[in-house]
């Protein structure tokens, strides 16, 4: 057994998990439950009262956090300690949204000045492109941005731009290419004019196959359409921590925006990786996004654990995963602009906490990161919510909704809100057999049939959910919301004692993919791998079944 599962607090939580009354009873017994179990900070309001929890639950979970030295681990992250131990790196995405007055030391150096310099470089670039001062090779202003990147170098820029659509003030269009499937870039290029298109190649490592291949294809297209080699600098810029590789690749040194080893890919939208966002919403709005995240950082670093929003959310997620065998967690955004957020949180959490050894290499004997999935409400209510209500799996849910819509038409927002609240209510209270029978009382069915149908209509309820509200979706509230989930992920990783900041599984996939590519490109049939891989490669080489 690991130290964690041996602890008396862990054992107490396991015993306590069997004794929690149904949430219906908890609400009936405590009229102040909503005010006692809600929390407001950084423009966000969290209602966590619809959780399987009593005051004792929170006490025990907070004790678990204290025993895991969560406080000290939070401090270590903010201080720039090497907490990504397997890659020997500090984890300082929080420095990207620090104030210019702060001083944050990484590897013996204050990194705030570099962060500010890069923001200033972004600012100049955004002004130059959006004012039309930056010209394409035929003297025309830029109209379209193509952002090429994958993973963290894609999801953040794409999903934040989508979420902040009402703040697109610069008149530019933006297109995102991530997949190495040639269809993705081909379909985008069909729409574009090389004279007015600017490509942003985003790759922290400058070594990711998909991004390099897509950039080469974009460059070949640009040259084939009339641009010359000397025009490339007017149409290609890069964001990377590997400046040498970017220059070797042919990107003009002035057109390279730096990032650093201490920023993880999935935590990088706050760096120059966010350049496409800044080009769309303008630098002032981009700085507001950073400000919102910084406010959440300040809250996370300073609020007592019991009043700390990322801590509360992290603890409840751990509660269900470790003590109720919940294998997945659903994020339901009741806002069309936030429809991409579940995919963003999916990478953030699953790549961070999809681990099975502790920092010292011991195999965990508890579940770590759950499957994160979700979608936009109300669409999901007509699809997968059925499983949330009546399926056998326990799936804790986060409902996220702004109180004010950017598009307040007629009754739309009232209906959206009532669906959101109605779902959390239905999940919590369910429907008993007696209630189902009462609903059928006036039907002409026989008693036997009524009983049968009623059994199918029973919903156990007691399904946990958090509801997160904000006044309105703004760059600042979005910044706070994303930082909240980053820290929620951290809290769980800290208690599980895993490294939330490496991704060796993904790395192996990349290596093996390259190995297969080499075999696909040869003349001979593949014979050296396992029979299935050999067989598939040989079929591919034949091009037909
Ligand atoms: O930015 P890059 O170096 O091209 O990396 C892009 C992505 O590569 C891998 O898939 C990593 O697991 C991601 O975290 C990263 O964001």
Coordinates of C-alpha atoms and ligand atoms in Angstrom, one line a residue:
X1 CA 0.0 0.0 0.0
X2 CA 1.2 3.6 -0.6
X3 CA 1.5 6.1 2.2
X4 CA -1.6 7.8 0.9
X5 CA -3.9 4.9 1.1
X6 CA -2.4 3.7 4.4
X7 CA -3.2 7.0 6.1
X8 CA -5.9 7.1 8.7
X9 CA -7.5 10.0 6.9
X10 CA -7.8 8.0 3.7
X11 CA -9.3 5.1 5.7
X12 CA -11.7 7.5 7.4
X13 CA -12.8 8.9 4.1
X14 CA -13.4 5.4 2.8
X15 CA -15.6 4.5 5.8
X16 CA -17.3 7.9 5.7
X17 CA -18.1 7.5 2.0
X18 CA -20.5 4.7 2.9
X19 CA -22.4 6.8 5.4
X20 CA -23.5 9.9 3.5
X21 CA -27.2 10.4 3.3
X22 CA -28.9 11.0 0.0
X23 CA -28.5 14.6 -1.1
X24 CA -32.2 15.1 -0.9
X25 CA -32.0 14.5 2.8
X26 CA -29.0 16.7 3.1
X27 CA -30.9 19.6 1.5
X28 CA -34.0 18.9 3.5
X29 CA -32.1 19.0 6.7
X30 CA -30.2 22.2 6.1
X31 CA -31.9 25.2 4.6
X32 CA -28.5 27.1 4.6
X33 CA -26.8 24.4 2.5
X34 CA -26.6 26.6 -0.6
X35 CA -25.0 29.6 1.3
X36 CA -22.8 27.3 3.3
X37 CA -21.5 25.5 0.3
X38 CA -20.9 28.2 -2.2
X39 CA -18.0 30.4 -2.8
X40 CA -17.3 33.5 -4.9
X41 CA -14.0 34.8 -6.2
X42 CA -12.4 36.4 -9.2
X43 CA -15.8 37.1 -10.9
X44 CA -16.8 33.4 -10.5
X45 CA -19.4 31.9 -8.3
X46 CA -19.2 28.2 -7.3
X47 CA -22.2 26.3 -6.0
X48 CA -20.8 23.1 -4.6
X49 CA -23.8 22.2 -2.4
X50 CA -25.0 19.5 -4.8
X51 CA -22.2 17.2 -3.8
X52 CA -22.3 14.1 -1.6
X53 CA -20.8 15.9 1.3
X54 CA -21.4 16.8 4.9
X55 CA -19.2 19.2 6.9
X56 CA -17.4 16.0 8.0
X57 CA -16.6 15.2 4.4
X58 CA -14.9 18.5 3.8
X59 CA -13.0 18.3 7.1
X60 CA -11.6 15.0 6.1
X61 CA -10.8 16.0 2.6
X62 CA -9.1 19.2 3.8
X63 CA -7.1 17.1 6.3
X64 CA -6.0 14.8 3.4
X65 CA -4.8 17.9 1.5
X66 CA -2.9 19.2 4.6
X67 CA -1.3 15.8 5.1
X68 CA -0.2 15.9 1.4
X69 CA 1.4 19.2 2.2
X70 CA -0.7 20.9 -0.5
X71 CA 0.1 24.4 0.9
X72 CA 3.9 23.8 0.6
X73 CA 3.4 22.3 -2.9
X74 CA 1.5 25.3 -4.1
X75 CA 4.2 27.6 -2.7
X76 CA 6.9 25.5 -4.4
X77 CA 5.1 25.8 -7.8
X78 CA 4.8 29.6 -7.5
X79 CA 8.4 29.9 -6.3
X80 CA 9.8 28.2 -9.4
X81 CA 11.1 25.1 -7.7
X82 CA 11.9 22.2 -10.0
X83 CA 8.5 20.4 -9.4
X84 CA 8.5 18.7 -12.9
X85 CA 11.2 16.4 -11.6
X86 CA 11.4 14.0 -14.5
X87 CA 12.2 16.8 -16.9
X88 CA 14.0 18.8 -14.3
X89 CA 11.9 21.9 -15.0
X90 CA 10.2 24.6 -13.0
X91 CA 6.5 25.0 -13.7
X92 CA 5.8 28.7 -14.1
X93 CA 2.9 29.4 -16.3
X94 CA 1.8 31.6 -13.4
X95 CA 4.7 33.9 -14.2
X96 CA 3.3 34.6 -17.6
X97 CA 0.4 36.4 -16.0
X98 CA 2.4 38.0 -13.1
X99 CA 2.5 41.8 -12.8
X100 CA 5.6 43.6 -14.2
X101 CA 6.5 44.6 -10.6
X102 CA 6.9 41.0 -9.4
X103 CA 10.2 39.2 -9.4
X104 CA 10.1 35.4 -10.1
X105 CA 13.3 33.4 -10.1
X106 CA 13.8 30.4 -12.4
X107 CA 17.2 28.8 -12.6
X108 CA 18.7 31.7 -10.8
X109 CA 17.3 34.4 -13.0
X110 CA 14.4 36.8 -12.7
X111 CA 12.1 35.8 -15.6
X112 CA 9.6 38.6 -15.3
X113 CA 11.6 41.0 -17.5
X114 CA 11.7 38.4 -20.4
X115 CA 8.0 37.8 -20.0
X116 CA 7.3 41.6 -20.2
X117 CA 9.6 42.0 -23.2
X118 CA 7.8 39.2 -25.1
X119 CA 4.4 40.8 -24.3
X120 CA 5.8 44.1 -25.7
X121 CA 7.0 42.3 -28.8
X122 CA 3.5 40.8 -29.2
X123 CA 2.0 44.2 -28.7
X124 CA 4.1 45.8 -31.4
X125 CA 3.4 42.9 -33.8
X126 CA -0.4 43.0 -33.1
X127 CA -0.4 46.8 -33.7
X128 CA 1.6 46.4 -36.9
X129 CA -0.6 43.7 -38.4
X130 CA -3.9 45.1 -37.3
X131 CA -3.1 48.6 -38.4
X132 CA -2.2 47.4 -41.9
X133 CA 1.4 48.6 -41.4
X134 CA 2.6 45.0 -41.8
X135 CA 2.4 44.3 -45.5
X136 CA 2.3 41.1 -47.5
X137 CA 4.6 40.6 -50.4
X138 CA 2.4 42.5 -52.9
X139 CA 2.0 45.4 -50.5
X140 CA -1.5 44.4 -49.2
X141 CA -2.5 44.3 -45.5
X142 CA -3.0 41.0 -43.8
X143 CA -6.6 39.7 -43.6
X144 CA -6.2 36.1 -42.5
X145 CA -4.1 34.4 -39.9
X146 CA -3.4 30.6 -40.1
X147 CA -2.3 29.2 -36.7
X148 CA -0.4 26.0 -37.2
X149 CA 0.3 24.0 -34.0
X150 CA -1.0 21.0 -32.1
X151 CA -1.8 20.0 -28.5
X152 CA -1.2 22.9 -26.2
X153 CA 0.1 24.9 -29.1
X154 CA -3.4 24.6 -30.7
X155 CA -6.2 24.0 -28.2
X156 CA -5.6 27.1 -26.1
X157 CA -5.4 29.6 -28.9
X158 CA -8.4 28.0 -30.7
X159 CA -10.7 27.6 -27.8
X160 CA -10.0 30.9 -26.2
X161 CA -10.4 32.7 -29.5
X162 CA -13.7 30.9 -30.0
X163 CA -14.8 31.7 -26.5
X164 CA -14.0 35.4 -27.0
X165 CA -15.7 35.8 -30.3
X166 CA -17.6 38.9 -29.1
X167 CA -14.3 40.6 -28.5
X168 CA -12.8 40.1 -32.0
X169 CA -12.2 43.8 -32.7
X170 CA -9.4 43.8 -35.2
X171 CA -11.2 42.6 -38.3
X172 CA -8.8 39.7 -38.9
X173 CA -10.0 36.1 -39.7
X174 CA -8.2 33.2 -38.1
X175 CA -7.9 29.6 -39.1
X176 CA -6.4 26.7 -37.1
X177 CA -4.6 23.8 -38.5
X178 CA -3.4 21.0 -36.2
X179 CA -3.9 17.5 -37.7
X180 CA -1.3 16.1 -40.0
X181 CA -4.1 14.8 -42.2
X182 CA -3.5 16.7 -45.4
X183 CA -7.3 17.3 -45.7
X184 CA -7.2 19.7 -42.8
X185 CA -4.7 22.1 -44.3
X186 CA -5.9 21.6 -47.9
X187 CA -9.4 22.7 -47.0
X188 CA -8.1 25.8 -45.2
X189 CA -5.7 26.8 -48.0
X190 CA -8.6 26.6 -50.6
X191 CA -10.1 29.7 -48.8
X192 CA -7.0 31.8 -48.6
X193 CA -5.1 34.4 -50.6
X194 CA -1.4 34.1 -50.2
X195 CA -0.9 37.8 -50.6
X196 CA -2.9 38.6 -47.4
X197 CA -2.3 35.5 -45.3
X198 CA 0.0 35.3 -42.3
X199 CA 1.1 31.9 -40.9
X200 CA 1.9 31.5 -37.2
X201 CA 3.9 28.4 -36.6
X202 CA 3.5 27.5 -32.9
X203 CA 5.7 24.8 -31.5
X204 CA 7.4 24.9 -28.1
X205 CA 9.9 22.2 -29.2
X206 CA 9.9 23.0 -32.9
X207 CA 10.1 19.3 -33.4
X208 CA 6.5 18.2 -33.6
X209 CA 5.9 16.2 -36.8
X210 CA 2.4 17.5 -37.5
X211 CA 3.4 21.1 -37.1
X212 CA 6.6 20.9 -39.1
X213 CA 4.8 19.0 -41.9
X214 CA 1.9 21.5 -42.0
X215 CA 4.3 24.5 -42.0
X216 CA 6.3 23.0 -44.9
X217 CA 3.0 22.4 -46.9
X218 CA 1.9 26.0 -46.2
X219 CA 5.3 27.3 -47.3
X220 CA 5.2 25.2 -50.5
X221 CA 1.7 26.5 -51.2
X222 CA 2.9 30.1 -50.6
X223 CA 5.8 29.6 -53.1
X224 CA 3.6 27.9 -55.6
X225 CA 1.1 30.7 -55.5
X226 CA 3.5 33.4 -56.4
X227 CA 5.5 34.2 -53.3
X228 CA 9.3 34.0 -53.4
X229 CA 11.8 32.8 -50.8
X230 CA 12.6 36.3 -49.9
X231 CA 8.9 37.0 -49.3
X232 CA 8.6 34.2 -46.7
X233 CA 9.5 36.6 -43.8
X234 CA 6.4 38.7 -44.5
X235 CA 4.1 35.7 -44.2
X236 CA 5.7 33.3 -41.6
X237 CA 6.3 33.9 -38.0
X238 CA 7.0 31.3 -35.2
X239 CA 6.5 30.9 -31.5
X240 CA 9.0 28.5 -30.0
X241 CA 11.5 27.9 -27.2
X242 CA 13.8 26.4 -29.8
X243 CA 15.0 29.6 -31.5
X244 CA 18.0 27.8 -33.2
X245 CA 15.8 25.2 -34.8
X246 CA 13.3 27.8 -36.0
X247 CA 16.1 29.9 -37.6
X248 CA 17.5 26.8 -39.3
X249 CA 14.1 26.0 -40.6
X250 CA 14.1 29.4 -42.4
X251 CA 12.1 31.6 -40.1
X252 CA 13.4 35.1 -39.9
X253 CA 15.1 35.7 -36.5
X254 CA 13.0 38.9 -36.0
X255 CA 9.8 36.9 -36.5
X256 CA 10.4 34.5 -33.7
X257 CA 8.5 34.9 -30.4
X258 CA 10.2 33.1 -27.5
X259 CA 8.8 30.8 -24.9
X260 CA 10.6 28.9 -22.2
X261 CA 11.1 25.4 -20.8
X262 CA 9.3 26.3 -17.7
X263 CA 6.0 26.7 -19.6
X264 CA 4.3 23.3 -20.2
X265 CA 2.6 23.0 -23.6
X266 CA -0.9 22.6 -22.1
X267 CA -0.3 25.6 -19.9
X268 CA 1.1 27.8 -22.6
X269 CA -1.8 29.9 -24.0
X270 CA -0.7 32.8 -21.7
X271 CA 2.7 33.0 -23.5
X272 CA 3.3 34.1 -27.1
X273 CA 1.5 30.8 -28.0
X274 CA -1.5 33.1 -27.4
X275 CA -0.5 35.3 -30.3
X276 CA -3.4 34.3 -32.5
X277 CA -5.8 35.3 -29.7
X278 CA -4.1 38.7 -29.3
X279 CA -4.3 39.3 -33.0
X280 CA -8.1 38.8 -32.9
X281 CA -9.1 40.4 -29.6
X282 CA -6.3 43.0 -29.4
X283 CA -3.6 43.3 -26.8
X284 CA -5.7 45.1 -24.2
X285 CA -8.2 42.3 -24.1
X286 CA -5.3 39.7 -24.1
X287 CA -3.9 41.5 -21.1
X288 CA -7.3 41.3 -19.4
X289 CA -7.3 37.5 -20.0
X290 CA -3.9 37.4 -18.2
X291 CA -5.2 39.6 -15.4
X292 CA -8.2 37.3 -14.7
X293 CA -5.8 34.3 -14.5
X294 CA -3.5 36.3 -12.3
X295 CA -6.4 37.0 -9.9
X296 CA -7.1 33.3 -9.7
X297 CA -3.4 32.6 -9.0
X298 CA -3.5 35.1 -6.2
X299 CA -6.6 33.5 -4.8
X300 CA -5.1 30.0 -5.1
X301 CA -1.8 31.0 -3.5
X302 CA -3.4 32.9 -0.6
X303 CA -6.9 31.8 0.3
X304 CA -7.2 29.3 3.1
X305 CA -7.7 25.8 1.8
X306 CA -11.4 25.6 3.0
X307 CA -12.2 28.8 1.0
X308 CA -10.0 28.1 -2.0
X309 CA -12.0 27.4 -5.2
X310 CA -9.5 25.3 -7.0
X311 CA -8.9 23.3 -3.8
X312 CA -12.6 22.7 -3.2
X313 CA -13.1 21.6 -6.8
X314 CA -10.0 19.4 -6.8
X315 CA -11.0 17.7 -3.6
X316 CA -14.5 16.8 -4.8
X317 CA -13.1 15.4 -8.0
X318 CA -10.7 13.2 -6.0
X319 CA -13.5 12.3 -3.6
X320 CA -15.6 10.7 -6.4
X321 CA -12.7 9.2 -8.2
X322 CA -11.1 7.6 -5.2
X323 CA -14.0 6.8 -3.0
X324 CA -17.0 6.2 -5.4
X325 CA -15.1 4.7 -8.3
X326 CA -16.1 7.5 -10.7
X327 CA -14.0 7.0 -13.8
X328 CA -15.0 10.1 -15.7
X329 CA -15.9 13.7 -15.1
X330 CA -18.2 15.8 -17.4
X331 CA -17.9 19.5 -18.2
X332 CA -21.1 21.0 -19.4
X333 CA -20.9 24.5 -20.7
X334 CA -24.2 26.4 -21.0
X335 CA -22.8 29.0 -23.3
X336 CA -22.3 28.5 -27.0
X337 CA -19.0 30.5 -26.9
X338 CA -17.6 28.0 -24.3
X339 CA -18.4 24.9 -26.4
X340 CA -14.8 24.1 -26.9
X341 CA -13.9 24.3 -23.2
X342 CA -14.4 20.6 -22.4
X343 CA -11.8 19.7 -25.0
X344 CA -9.4 22.2 -23.5
X345 CA -9.9 20.8 -20.0
X346 CA -9.6 17.3 -21.4
X347 CA -6.0 17.9 -22.5
X348 CA -5.2 20.0 -19.4
X349 CA -6.3 17.3 -17.0
X350 CA -5.8 14.0 -18.8
X351 CA -2.3 14.9 -20.0
X352 CA -1.4 16.2 -16.6
X353 CA -2.9 13.6 -14.3
X354 CA -3.0 10.5 -16.5
X355 CA -0.1 8.9 -14.5
X356 CA 0.3 5.8 -12.5
X357 CA 3.5 6.1 -10.5
X358 CA 4.2 8.6 -7.7
X359 CA 7.1 11.0 -7.8
X360 CA 9.4 8.4 -6.3
X361 CA 8.3 5.7 -8.8
X362 CA 5.9 3.7 -6.6
X363 CA 2.9 2.3 -8.4
X364 CA -0.3 4.0 -7.2
X365 CA -3.0 1.9 -5.6
X366 CA -5.7 4.5 -6.2
X367 CA -7.3 6.0 -9.4
X368 CA -5.6 9.1 -10.7
X369 CA -7.0 11.4 -13.4
X370 CA -10.5 10.6 -14.7
X371 CA -11.6 10.7 -18.3
X372 CA -12.7 14.3 -18.9
X373 CA -15.3 14.9 -21.5
X374 CA -18.4 17.1 -22.1
X375 CA -20.0 19.5 -24.4
X376 CA -22.4 22.3 -24.7
X377 CA -25.8 22.6 -23.0
X378 CA -28.6 22.1 -23.9
X379 CA -27.5 19.9 -26.8
X380 CA -26.1 17.2 -24.5
X381 CA -29.5 17.0 -22.7
X382 CA -30.9 15.3 -25.8
X383 CA -28.1 12.9 -26.0
X384 CA -25.7 11.7 -23.3
X385 CA -27.4 13.2 -20.3
X386 CA -29.6 10.1 -20.2
X387 CA -26.5 8.1 -19.0
X388 CA -25.8 10.8 -16.4
X389 CA -29.3 10.4 -15.0
X390 CA -29.9 6.7 -15.2
X391 CA -26.7 4.9 -16.3
X392 CA -24.8 2.7 -13.9
X393 CA -21.7 4.9 -13.9
X394 CA -21.3 7.8 -11.5
X395 CA -20.2 10.8 -13.4
X396 CA -19.7 14.0 -11.5
X397 CA -20.6 17.1 -13.5
X398 CA -19.5 20.7 -13.8
X399 CA -22.1 23.1 -15.2
X400 CA -20.7 26.4 -16.4
X401 CA -22.9 29.4 -17.3
X402 CA -22.7 33.2 -17.6
X403 CA -25.7 35.0 -16.0
X404 CA -25.8 37.5 -18.9
X405 CA -25.7 36.5 -22.5
X406 CA -23.8 38.4 -25.2
X407 CA -26.8 37.8 -27.4
X408 CA -29.9 38.5 -25.2
X409 CA -32.7 37.7 -27.6
X410 CA -36.3 37.1 -26.3
X411 CA -36.5 34.2 -23.8
X412 CA -33.4 32.3 -25.0
X413 CA -31.3 33.0 -22.0
X414 CA -34.0 32.3 -19.5
X415 CA -34.6 28.9 -21.2
X416 CA -30.9 28.1 -21.3
X417 CA -30.6 29.0 -17.5
X418 CA -33.6 27.0 -16.6
X419 CA -32.3 24.0 -18.4
X420 CA -29.0 24.3 -16.7
X421 CA -30.4 24.6 -13.2
X422 CA -33.1 22.0 -14.0
X423 CA -30.5 19.5 -14.9
X424 CA -28.5 19.9 -11.7
X425 CA -31.7 19.6 -9.7
X426 CA -32.8 16.5 -11.6
X427 CA -29.4 14.9 -11.1
X428 CA -29.5 15.6 -7.4
X429 CA -33.0 14.7 -6.5
X430 CA -33.9 12.1 -9.0
X431 CA -37.3 10.5 -9.0
X432 CA -38.5 7.9 -6.5
X433 CA -40.7 4.9 -7.3
X434 CA -43.6 6.5 -5.5
X435 CA -43.2 9.7 -7.5
X436 CA -43.1 7.8 -10.7
X437 CA -46.2 5.8 -9.7
X438 CA -48.0 9.1 -8.7
X439 CA -47.2 10.5 -12.2
X440 CA -48.8 7.4 -13.7
X441 CA -51.8 7.4 -11.4
X442 CA -54.2 8.8 -14.0
X443 CA -53.2 6.6 -16.9
X444 CA -55.3 3.8 -18.1
X445 CA -52.6 1.2 -17.6
X446 CA -53.1 -1.8 -15.3
X447 CA -51.5 -1.7 -11.9
X448 CA -48.9 -4.2 -13.0
X449 CA -48.0 -2.2 -16.1
X450 CA -47.9 1.0 -14.0
X451 CA -45.4 -0.6 -11.7
X452 CA -43.3 -1.8 -14.6
X453 CA -43.2 1.6 -16.3
X454 CA -42.6 3.3 -13.0
X455 CA -39.5 1.2 -12.4
X456 CA -38.1 2.4 -15.7
X457 CA -38.8 6.0 -14.7
X458 CA -37.1 5.8 -11.4
X459 CA -34.0 8.0 -11.3
X460 CA -31.8 7.4 -8.3
X461 CA -30.6 11.0 -8.0
X462 CA -27.8 11.8 -5.6
X463 CA -25.6 12.6 -8.7
X464 CA -23.1 15.2 -7.9
X465 CA -22.6 18.5 -9.7
X466 CA -20.9 21.8 -9.3
X467 CA -22.4 24.9 -10.8
X468 CA -20.0 27.7 -11.9
X469 CA -21.5 31.1 -12.8
X470 CA -20.1 34.4 -13.9
X471 CA -21.8 37.7 -14.6
X472 CA -20.7 37.7 -18.3
X473 CA -18.1 35.9 -20.3
X474 CA -15.3 38.4 -20.6
X475 CA -11.5 38.0 -21.2
X476 CA -11.0 38.5 -17.5
X477 CA -13.6 35.9 -16.3
X478 CA -12.4 33.4 -18.9
X479 CA -8.8 33.9 -17.7
X480 CA -9.9 33.2 -14.1
X481 CA -12.0 30.2 -15.2
X482 CA -9.1 28.5 -17.1
X483 CA -6.7 29.2 -14.3
X484 CA -9.2 27.7 -11.9
X485 CA -9.1 24.4 -13.8
X486 CA -5.3 24.5 -14.1
X487 CA -5.1 24.7 -10.3
X488 CA -7.8 22.2 -9.7
X489 CA -5.7 19.8 -11.8
X490 CA -2.7 20.7 -9.7
X491 CA -4.5 20.1 -6.4
X492 CA -5.3 16.5 -7.4
X493 CA -1.9 15.7 -8.7
X494 CA -0.3 17.1 -5.5
X495 CA -2.4 14.8 -3.3
X496 CA -1.8 11.8 -5.5
X497 CA 1.9 12.7 -5.4
X498 CA 2.3 12.3 -9.1
X499 CA 4.1 14.5 -11.7
X500 CA 1.3 16.5 -13.4
X501 CA 3.8 18.2 -15.7
X502 CA 5.4 15.5 -17.9
X503 CA 3.8 13.4 -20.6
X504 CA 6.0 10.3 -21.4
X505 CA 3.1 8.4 -22.8
X506 CA 2.6 11.0 -25.5
X507 CA 6.3 11.0 -26.2
X508 CA 6.4 7.2 -26.8
X509 CA 3.6 7.5 -29.3
X510 CA 5.6 10.2 -31.2
X511 CA 8.7 8.0 -31.3
X512 CA 6.9 4.9 -32.5
X513 CA 5.0 6.9 -35.1
X514 CA 8.3 8.0 -36.6
X515 CA 9.6 4.5 -36.6
X516 CA 6.6 3.3 -38.5
X517 CA 6.9 6.2 -41.0
X518 CA 10.4 5.0 -41.8
X519 CA 9.1 1.5 -42.5
X520 CA 6.2 2.8 -44.6
X521 CA 8.7 4.7 -46.8
X522 CA 10.9 1.6 -47.6
X523 CA 10.6 -0.7 -50.6
X524 CA 10.5 -3.9 -48.5
X525 CA 7.6 -5.4 -46.7
X526 CA 7.7 -4.8 -42.9
X527 CA 8.7 -7.9 -41.0
X528 CA 10.5 -6.6 -37.9
X529 CA 7.5 -5.5 -35.8
X530 CA 4.7 -7.5 -34.3
X531 CA 2.5 -9.4 -36.8
X532 CA -0.4 -6.9 -36.5
X533 CA 1.8 -3.8 -37.1
X534 CA 3.7 -5.6 -40.0
X535 CA 0.4 -6.6 -41.5
X536 CA -1.1 -3.1 -41.3
X537 CA 2.0 -1.4 -42.7
X538 CA 2.1 -3.9 -45.6
X539 CA -1.6 -3.3 -46.4
X540 CA -1.0 0.4 -46.4
X541 CA 1.9 0.1 -48.7
X542 CA -0.3 -1.9 -51.2
X543 CA -2.9 0.8 -50.9
X544 CA -5.8 -1.6 -51.2
X545 CA -7.3 -4.5 -49.3
Ligands
LIG1 O1 4.4 22.9 -29.0 P1 5.0 21.6 -29.4 O2 6.4 21.4 -28.9 O3 4.9 21.4 -30.9 O4 4.2 20.4 -28.7 C1 2.8 20.2 -29.0 C2 2.3 19.2 -28.1 O5 3.1 18.0 -28.2 C3 2.8 16.9 -27.4 O6 1.7 16.3 -27.8 C4 2.6 17.3 -25.9 O7 2.1 16.2 -25.2 C5 1.7 18.5 -25.8 O8 1.6 18.9 -24.4 C6 2.2 19.6 -26.6 O9 1.4 20.8 -26.5

